[in-house]
């Protein structure tokens, strides 16, 4: 009975229509992801990489626009999730295979598929945990970040002229690293709400301007560095938290012994 009511509510909501602007932005992200596949199969890998980054920008905008305009909806959430599978899962997988993994044959496309399926699992877990996990942190590397790192890796190799064995080995290692981090329990800071619309210290504006200038001067290198810094922030934060936890555990017995000694002296 409850299931029938839920389905009836969904049909009624669709009859009322859907919000145009945020869903258009999501569709733009999906289009960019689809074009990545087309460009990759045509051998235009640099353009494919830039379109992944464009898709990531649009993916960050659709939710922000929906919240700012009060046009969030269940339909938009579902469309966004499906678009993410294509734009940040399938598209980067095809790009990596056609660009570097194809010479490995079956092992190459299987490696690309591992990235795709781990990305899909990451999205499925996010959809289940979205209302129960701390919103300022993600569990596992977000799939848009993983796809962006793939894109910046392609751009970096073309900028520096890296080819051959180094490229193939690097991409294989990157595929498995990204796949592992996406399905891991390592926490990452959310980039969905970076505080651009809130008051910040003046020094933050200066830093942002300097960073923007450096990115414009060397976009391929700087975008790769930013992506790898974010990738490393999760494992480094995890190791720091574990070390702090062990340090706290080591201090606890000592404090207990000191308390016992003080009590004995008082007796």
mmCIF file of C-alpha atoms in Angstrom:
data_model
loop_
_atom_site.group_PDB
_atom_site.id
_atom_site.type_symbol
_atom_site.label_atom_id
_atom_site.label_comp_id
_atom_site.label_asym_id
_atom_site.label_seq_id
_atom_site.Cartn_x
_atom_site.Cartn_y
_atom_site.Cartn_z
ATOM 1 C CA UNK A 1 0.000 0.000 0.000
ATOM 2 C CA UNK A 2 2.783 2.425 0.955
ATOM 3 C CA UNK A 3 4.629 1.530 -2.256
ATOM 4 C CA UNK A 4 1.548 2.359 -4.333
ATOM 5 C CA UNK A 5 1.182 5.737 -2.591
ATOM 6 C CA UNK A 6 4.856 6.539 -3.234
ATOM 7 C CA UNK A 7 4.525 5.691 -6.926
ATOM 8 C CA UNK A 8 1.359 7.769 -7.141
ATOM 9 C CA UNK A 9 3.152 10.746 -5.550
ATOM 10 C CA UNK A 10 6.021 10.435 -8.026
ATOM 11 C CA UNK A 11 3.625 10.358 -10.998
ATOM 12 C CA UNK A 12 1.812 13.390 -9.616
ATOM 13 C CA UNK A 13 5.083 15.298 -9.200
ATOM 14 C CA UNK A 14 6.086 14.540 -12.804
ATOM 15 C CA UNK A 15 2.700 15.756 -14.043
ATOM 16 C CA UNK A 16 3.383 19.086 -12.356
ATOM 17 C CA UNK A 17 6.605 19.375 -14.388
ATOM 18 C CA UNK A 18 10.327 19.593 -13.643
ATOM 19 C CA UNK A 19 12.606 22.515 -12.833
ATOM 20 C CA UNK A 20 14.271 23.695 -16.027
ATOM 21 C CA UNK A 21 17.512 25.502 -15.075
ATOM 22 C CA UNK A 22 19.259 22.976 -12.774
ATOM 23 C CA UNK A 23 18.265 20.045 -14.991
ATOM 24 C CA UNK A 24 19.562 21.876 -18.076
ATOM 25 C CA UNK A 25 22.914 22.307 -16.323
ATOM 26 C CA UNK A 26 22.928 18.602 -15.417
ATOM 27 C CA UNK A 27 22.108 17.742 -19.034
ATOM 28 C CA UNK A 28 25.024 19.950 -20.088
ATOM 29 C CA UNK A 29 27.298 17.924 -17.817
ATOM 30 C CA UNK A 30 25.945 14.723 -19.386
ATOM 31 C CA UNK A 31 26.498 16.137 -22.893
ATOM 32 C CA UNK A 32 30.106 17.017 -22.030
ATOM 33 C CA UNK A 33 30.652 13.476 -20.738
ATOM 34 C CA UNK A 34 29.168 11.973 -23.901
ATOM 35 C CA UNK A 35 31.399 14.193 -26.034
ATOM 36 C CA UNK A 36 34.419 12.894 -24.102
ATOM 37 C CA UNK A 37 33.588 9.410 -25.421
ATOM 38 C CA UNK A 38 33.237 10.709 -28.996
ATOM 39 C CA UNK A 39 36.489 12.706 -28.822
ATOM 40 C CA UNK A 40 38.357 9.761 -27.261
ATOM 41 C CA UNK A 41 37.302 7.340 -29.997
ATOM 42 C CA UNK A 42 38.411 9.928 -32.579
ATOM 43 C CA UNK A 43 41.831 10.260 -30.929
ATOM 44 C CA UNK A 44 41.280 13.851 -29.758
ATOM 45 C CA UNK A 45 42.461 13.168 -26.204
ATOM 46 C CA UNK A 46 43.304 16.730 -25.170
ATOM 47 C CA UNK A 47 39.836 17.997 -26.051
ATOM 48 C CA UNK A 48 38.318 14.985 -24.278
ATOM 49 C CA UNK A 49 40.277 15.861 -21.125
ATOM 50 C CA UNK A 50 39.108 19.484 -21.181
ATOM 51 C CA UNK A 51 35.492 18.359 -21.588
ATOM 52 C CA UNK A 52 35.798 16.180 -18.470
ATOM 53 C CA UNK A 53 36.817 19.290 -16.540
ATOM 54 C CA UNK A 54 33.907 21.214 -18.101
ATOM 55 C CA UNK A 55 31.546 18.453 -17.008
ATOM 56 C CA UNK A 56 32.951 18.635 -13.460
ATOM 57 C CA UNK A 57 32.321 22.399 -13.349
ATOM 58 C CA UNK A 58 28.725 21.957 -14.528
ATOM 59 C CA UNK A 59 28.228 19.143 -12.003
ATOM 60 C CA UNK A 60 29.270 21.498 -9.224
ATOM 61 C CA UNK A 61 26.939 24.224 -10.479
ATOM 62 C CA UNK A 62 23.679 22.304 -10.867
ATOM 63 C CA UNK A 63 23.267 21.508 -7.178
ATOM 64 C CA UNK A 64 24.351 25.000 -6.133
ATOM 65 C CA UNK A 65 21.854 26.619 -8.532
ATOM 66 C CA UNK A 66 19.075 24.290 -7.378
ATOM 67 C CA UNK A 67 19.673 25.128 -3.708
ATOM 68 C CA UNK A 68 20.024 28.883 -4.305
ATOM 69 C CA UNK A 69 16.816 29.054 -6.368
ATOM 70 C CA UNK A 70 14.852 26.602 -4.225
ATOM 71 C CA UNK A 71 14.400 24.200 -7.154
ATOM 72 C CA UNK A 72 15.782 20.986 -5.648
ATOM 73 C CA UNK A 73 13.823 17.853 -6.524
ATOM 74 C CA UNK A 74 14.058 14.068 -6.390
ATOM 75 C CA UNK A 75 14.019 14.013 -10.198
ATOM 76 C CA UNK A 76 17.055 16.315 -10.294
ATOM 77 C CA UNK A 77 18.943 14.142 -7.812
ATOM 78 C CA UNK A 78 18.314 10.993 -9.875
ATOM 79 C CA UNK A 79 19.252 12.704 -13.159
ATOM 80 C CA UNK A 80 22.446 14.058 -11.591
ATOM 81 C CA UNK A 81 23.452 10.603 -10.374
ATOM 82 C CA UNK A 82 22.880 9.030 -13.801
ATOM 83 C CA UNK A 83 24.800 11.851 -15.501
ATOM 84 C CA UNK A 84 27.714 11.312 -13.094
ATOM 85 C CA UNK A 85 27.970 7.622 -14.040
ATOM 86 C CA UNK A 86 28.398 8.565 -17.697
ATOM 87 C CA UNK A 87 30.476 11.751 -17.355
ATOM 88 C CA UNK A 88 32.813 10.656 -14.552
ATOM 89 C CA UNK A 89 32.671 6.873 -14.831
ATOM 90 C CA UNK A 90 32.234 5.618 -18.396
ATOM 91 C CA UNK A 91 33.779 8.630 -20.190
ATOM 92 C CA UNK A 92 37.112 8.660 -18.258
ATOM 93 C CA UNK A 93 37.244 4.871 -18.584
ATOM 94 C CA UNK A 94 36.964 5.123 -22.371
ATOM 95 C CA UNK A 95 39.511 7.968 -22.415
ATOM 96 C CA UNK A 96 42.070 5.990 -20.408
ATOM 97 C CA UNK A 97 41.580 2.879 -22.548
ATOM 98 C CA UNK A 98 41.867 4.608 -25.935
ATOM 99 C CA UNK A 99 44.720 6.863 -24.791
ATOM 100 C CA UNK A 100 47.011 4.488 -22.880
ATOM 101 C CA UNK A 101 45.506 1.090 -22.013
ATOM 102 C CA UNK A 102 44.636 -0.240 -25.478
ATOM 103 C CA UNK A 103 48.081 -1.836 -26.058
ATOM 104 C CA UNK A 104 47.440 -4.094 -23.035
ATOM 105 C CA UNK A 105 44.523 -5.761 -24.868
ATOM 106 C CA UNK A 106 42.022 -7.519 -22.624
ATOM 107 C CA UNK A 107 43.882 -6.464 -19.476
ATOM 108 C CA UNK A 108 43.640 -2.859 -20.643
ATOM 109 C CA UNK A 109 39.876 -2.704 -21.000
ATOM 110 C CA UNK A 110 39.427 -4.750 -17.826
ATOM 111 C CA UNK A 111 41.508 -2.170 -15.945
ATOM 112 C CA UNK A 112 39.345 0.603 -17.403
ATOM 113 C CA UNK A 113 36.212 -1.314 -16.371
ATOM 114 C CA UNK A 114 37.510 -1.628 -12.800
ATOM 115 C CA UNK A 115 37.632 2.169 -12.667
ATOM 116 C CA UNK A 116 34.086 2.415 -14.080
ATOM 117 C CA UNK A 117 32.533 -0.136 -11.712
ATOM 118 C CA UNK A 118 34.285 1.338 -8.651
ATOM 119 C CA UNK A 119 32.963 4.752 -9.674
ATOM 120 C CA UNK A 120 29.431 3.346 -9.941
ATOM 121 C CA UNK A 121 29.777 1.688 -6.522
ATOM 122 C CA UNK A 122 31.047 4.976 -5.084
ATOM 123 C CA UNK A 123 27.968 6.802 -6.401
ATOM 124 C CA UNK A 124 25.602 4.098 -5.138
ATOM 125 C CA UNK A 125 27.132 4.279 -1.656
ATOM 126 C CA UNK A 126 26.925 8.079 -1.690
ATOM 127 C CA UNK A 127 23.228 7.964 -2.620
ATOM 128 C CA UNK A 128 22.544 5.599 0.292
ATOM 129 C CA UNK A 129 24.611 7.567 2.832
ATOM 130 C CA UNK A 130 23.724 11.095 1.708
ATOM 131 C CA UNK A 131 21.352 11.683 4.651
ATOM 132 C CA UNK A 132 23.380 9.822 7.287
ATOM 133 C CA UNK A 133 27.007 10.923 6.748
ATOM 134 C CA UNK A 134 28.611 14.244 7.677
ATOM 135 C CA UNK A 135 27.908 16.590 4.746
ATOM 136 C CA UNK A 136 31.276 18.362 4.921
ATOM 137 C CA UNK A 137 33.162 15.121 4.279
ATOM 138 C CA UNK A 138 32.910 12.393 1.658
ATOM 139 C CA UNK A 139 33.519 8.707 2.339
ATOM 140 C CA UNK A 140 35.911 7.717 -0.425
ATOM 141 C CA UNK A 141 37.325 9.823 -3.252
ATOM 142 C CA UNK A 142 34.427 11.592 -5.061
ATOM 143 C CA UNK A 143 34.005 10.341 -8.625
ATOM 144 C CA UNK A 144 34.106 13.866 -10.173
ATOM 145 C CA UNK A 145 37.496 14.382 -8.491
ATOM 146 C CA UNK A 146 38.745 11.021 -9.789
ATOM 147 C CA UNK A 147 37.647 11.887 -13.337
ATOM 148 C CA UNK A 148 39.256 15.326 -13.088
ATOM 149 C CA UNK A 149 42.554 13.738 -12.022
ATOM 150 C CA UNK A 150 42.391 11.480 -15.090
ATOM 151 C CA UNK A 151 41.833 14.561 -17.270
ATOM 152 C CA UNK A 152 44.695 16.535 -15.729
ATOM 153 C CA UNK A 153 46.985 13.519 -16.136
ATOM 154 C CA UNK A 154 46.263 13.469 -19.878
ATOM 155 C CA UNK A 155 46.862 17.222 -20.146
ATOM 156 C CA UNK A 156 50.119 16.977 -18.178
ATOM 157 C CA UNK A 157 51.542 14.258 -20.426
ATOM 158 C CA UNK A 158 50.764 16.278 -23.540
ATOM 159 C CA UNK A 159 52.268 19.397 -21.969
ATOM 160 C CA UNK A 160 55.499 17.656 -20.910
ATOM 161 C CA UNK A 161 55.684 15.327 -23.903
ATOM 162 C CA UNK A 162 55.640 12.066 -21.922
ATOM 163 C CA UNK A 163 54.925 8.998 -24.071
ATOM 164 C CA UNK A 164 55.592 5.283 -24.351
ATOM 165 C CA UNK A 165 56.256 3.022 -21.382
ATOM 166 C CA UNK A 166 56.150 5.772 -18.743
ATOM 167 C CA UNK A 167 52.664 6.808 -19.850
ATOM 168 C CA UNK A 168 51.315 3.240 -19.911
ATOM 169 C CA UNK A 169 52.695 2.286 -16.496
ATOM 170 C CA UNK A 170 51.589 5.588 -14.933
ATOM 171 C CA UNK A 171 48.026 5.205 -16.197
ATOM 172 C CA UNK A 172 47.761 1.590 -15.009
ATOM 173 C CA UNK A 173 48.916 2.597 -11.522
ATOM 174 C CA UNK A 174 46.590 5.612 -11.545
ATOM 175 C CA UNK A 175 43.583 3.494 -12.548
ATOM 176 C CA UNK A 176 43.990 1.095 -9.634
ATOM 177 C CA UNK A 177 44.793 3.884 -7.170
ATOM 178 C CA UNK A 178 41.683 5.877 -8.108
ATOM 179 C CA UNK A 179 39.503 2.758 -8.081
ATOM 180 C CA UNK A 180 40.724 1.812 -4.592
ATOM 181 C CA UNK A 181 40.311 5.304 -3.149
ATOM 182 C CA UNK A 182 36.764 5.655 -4.518
ATOM 183 C CA UNK A 183 35.515 2.548 -2.696
ATOM 184 C CA UNK A 184 37.668 3.044 0.418
ATOM 185 C CA UNK A 185 36.492 4.475 3.743
ATOM 186 C CA UNK A 186 39.047 7.288 3.595
ATOM 187 C CA UNK A 187 37.414 10.666 4.203
ATOM 188 C CA UNK A 188 37.755 13.637 1.852
ATOM 189 C CA UNK A 189 36.662 17.216 2.362
ATOM 190 C CA UNK A 190 33.600 18.200 0.354
ATOM 191 C CA UNK A 191 34.193 20.760 -2.401
ATOM 192 C CA UNK A 192 30.475 21.272 -3.030
ATOM 193 C CA UNK A 193 30.340 24.325 -0.741
ATOM 194 C CA UNK A 194 33.767 26.039 -0.690
ATOM 195 C CA UNK A 195 32.392 29.178 0.973
ATOM 196 C CA UNK A 196 32.558 31.403 -2.111
ATOM 197 C CA UNK A 197 29.337 33.146 -1.121
ATOM 198 C CA UNK A 198 30.348 33.731 2.510
ATOM 199 C CA UNK A 199 32.575 36.367 4.098
ATOM 200 C CA UNK A 200 36.220 35.281 4.232
ATOM 201 C CA UNK A 201 39.417 36.901 5.607
ATOM 202 C CA UNK A 202 41.043 39.385 3.211
ATOM 203 C CA UNK A 203 44.128 37.180 2.887
ATOM 204 C CA UNK A 204 41.945 34.455 1.332
ATOM 205 C CA UNK A 205 41.097 36.806 -1.544
ATOM 206 C CA UNK A 206 44.795 37.531 -2.115
ATOM 207 C CA UNK A 207 45.647 33.803 -2.102
ATOM 208 C CA UNK A 208 42.772 33.040 -4.493
ATOM 209 C CA UNK A 209 43.926 35.726 -6.955
ATOM 210 C CA UNK A 210 47.536 34.485 -6.870
ATOM 211 C CA UNK A 211 46.370 30.886 -7.365
ATOM 212 C CA UNK A 212 44.190 31.935 -10.303
ATOM 213 C CA UNK A 213 47.117 33.746 -11.963
ATOM 214 C CA UNK A 214 49.391 30.712 -11.550
ATOM 215 C CA UNK A 215 46.723 28.385 -12.974
ATOM 216 C CA UNK A 216 46.223 30.630 -16.012
ATOM 217 C CA UNK A 217 50.001 30.788 -16.571
ATOM 218 C CA UNK A 218 50.498 26.994 -16.442
ATOM 219 C CA UNK A 219 47.013 25.392 -16.466
ATOM 220 C CA UNK A 220 48.043 21.831 -17.340
ATOM 221 C CA UNK A 221 50.723 21.589 -14.642
ATOM 222 C CA UNK A 222 48.855 23.471 -11.920
ATOM 223 C CA UNK A 223 45.556 21.636 -12.398
ATOM 224 C CA UNK A 224 47.409 18.329 -12.108
ATOM 225 C CA UNK A 225 49.140 19.499 -8.916
ATOM 226 C CA UNK A 226 45.826 20.621 -7.414
ATOM 227 C CA UNK A 227 44.194 17.303 -8.305
ATOM 228 C CA UNK A 228 47.010 15.227 -6.838
ATOM 229 C CA UNK A 229 47.053 17.383 -3.698
ATOM 230 C CA UNK A 230 43.366 16.662 -3.148
ATOM 231 C CA UNK A 231 43.938 12.962 -3.841
ATOM 232 C CA UNK A 232 46.751 12.851 -1.264
ATOM 233 C CA UNK A 233 44.774 14.814 1.346
ATOM 234 C CA UNK A 234 42.579 11.801 2.111
ATOM 235 C CA UNK A 235 45.303 9.232 2.929
ATOM 236 C CA UNK A 236 47.394 11.865 4.734
ATOM 237 C CA UNK A 237 44.400 12.899 6.846
ATOM 238 C CA UNK A 238 43.689 9.235 7.599
ATOM 239 C CA UNK A 239 47.284 8.588 8.719
ATOM 240 C CA UNK A 240 47.294 11.738 10.845
ATOM 241 C CA UNK A 241 44.017 10.725 12.532
ATOM 242 C CA UNK A 242 45.326 7.195 13.211
ATOM 243 C CA UNK A 243 48.551 8.546 14.686
ATOM 244 C CA UNK A 244 46.645 10.975 16.900
ATOM 245 C CA UNK A 245 44.345 8.175 18.049
ATOM 246 C CA UNK A 246 47.305 5.936 18.941
ATOM 247 C CA UNK A 247 48.950 8.831 20.773
ATOM 248 C CA UNK A 248 45.783 9.397 22.829
ATOM 249 C CA UNK A 249 45.576 5.676 23.679
ATOM 250 C CA UNK A 250 49.214 5.652 24.834
ATOM 251 C CA UNK A 251 48.614 8.647 27.092
ATOM 252 C CA UNK A 252 45.521 7.188 28.781
ATOM 253 C CA UNK A 253 47.235 4.375 30.813
ATOM 254 C CA UNK A 254 49.987 6.750 31.914
ATOM 255 C CA UNK A 255 47.479 9.239 33.247
ATOM 256 C CA UNK A 256 45.732 6.396 35.076
ATOM 257 C CA UNK A 257 49.009 5.300 36.731
ATOM 258 C CA UNK A 258 49.739 8.871 37.787
ATOM 259 C CA UNK A 259 46.284 9.124 39.380
ATOM 260 C CA UNK A 260 46.912 5.870 41.310
ATOM 261 C CA UNK A 261 50.295 7.146 42.546
ATOM 262 C CA UNK A 262 48.738 10.422 43.718
ATOM 263 C CA UNK A 263 46.019 8.512 45.564
ATOM 264 C CA UNK A 264 48.636 6.276 47.248
ATOM 265 C CA UNK A 265 50.604 9.310 48.421
ATOM 266 C CA UNK A 266 47.469 10.834 49.937
ATOM 267 C CA UNK A 267 46.799 7.585 51.802
#
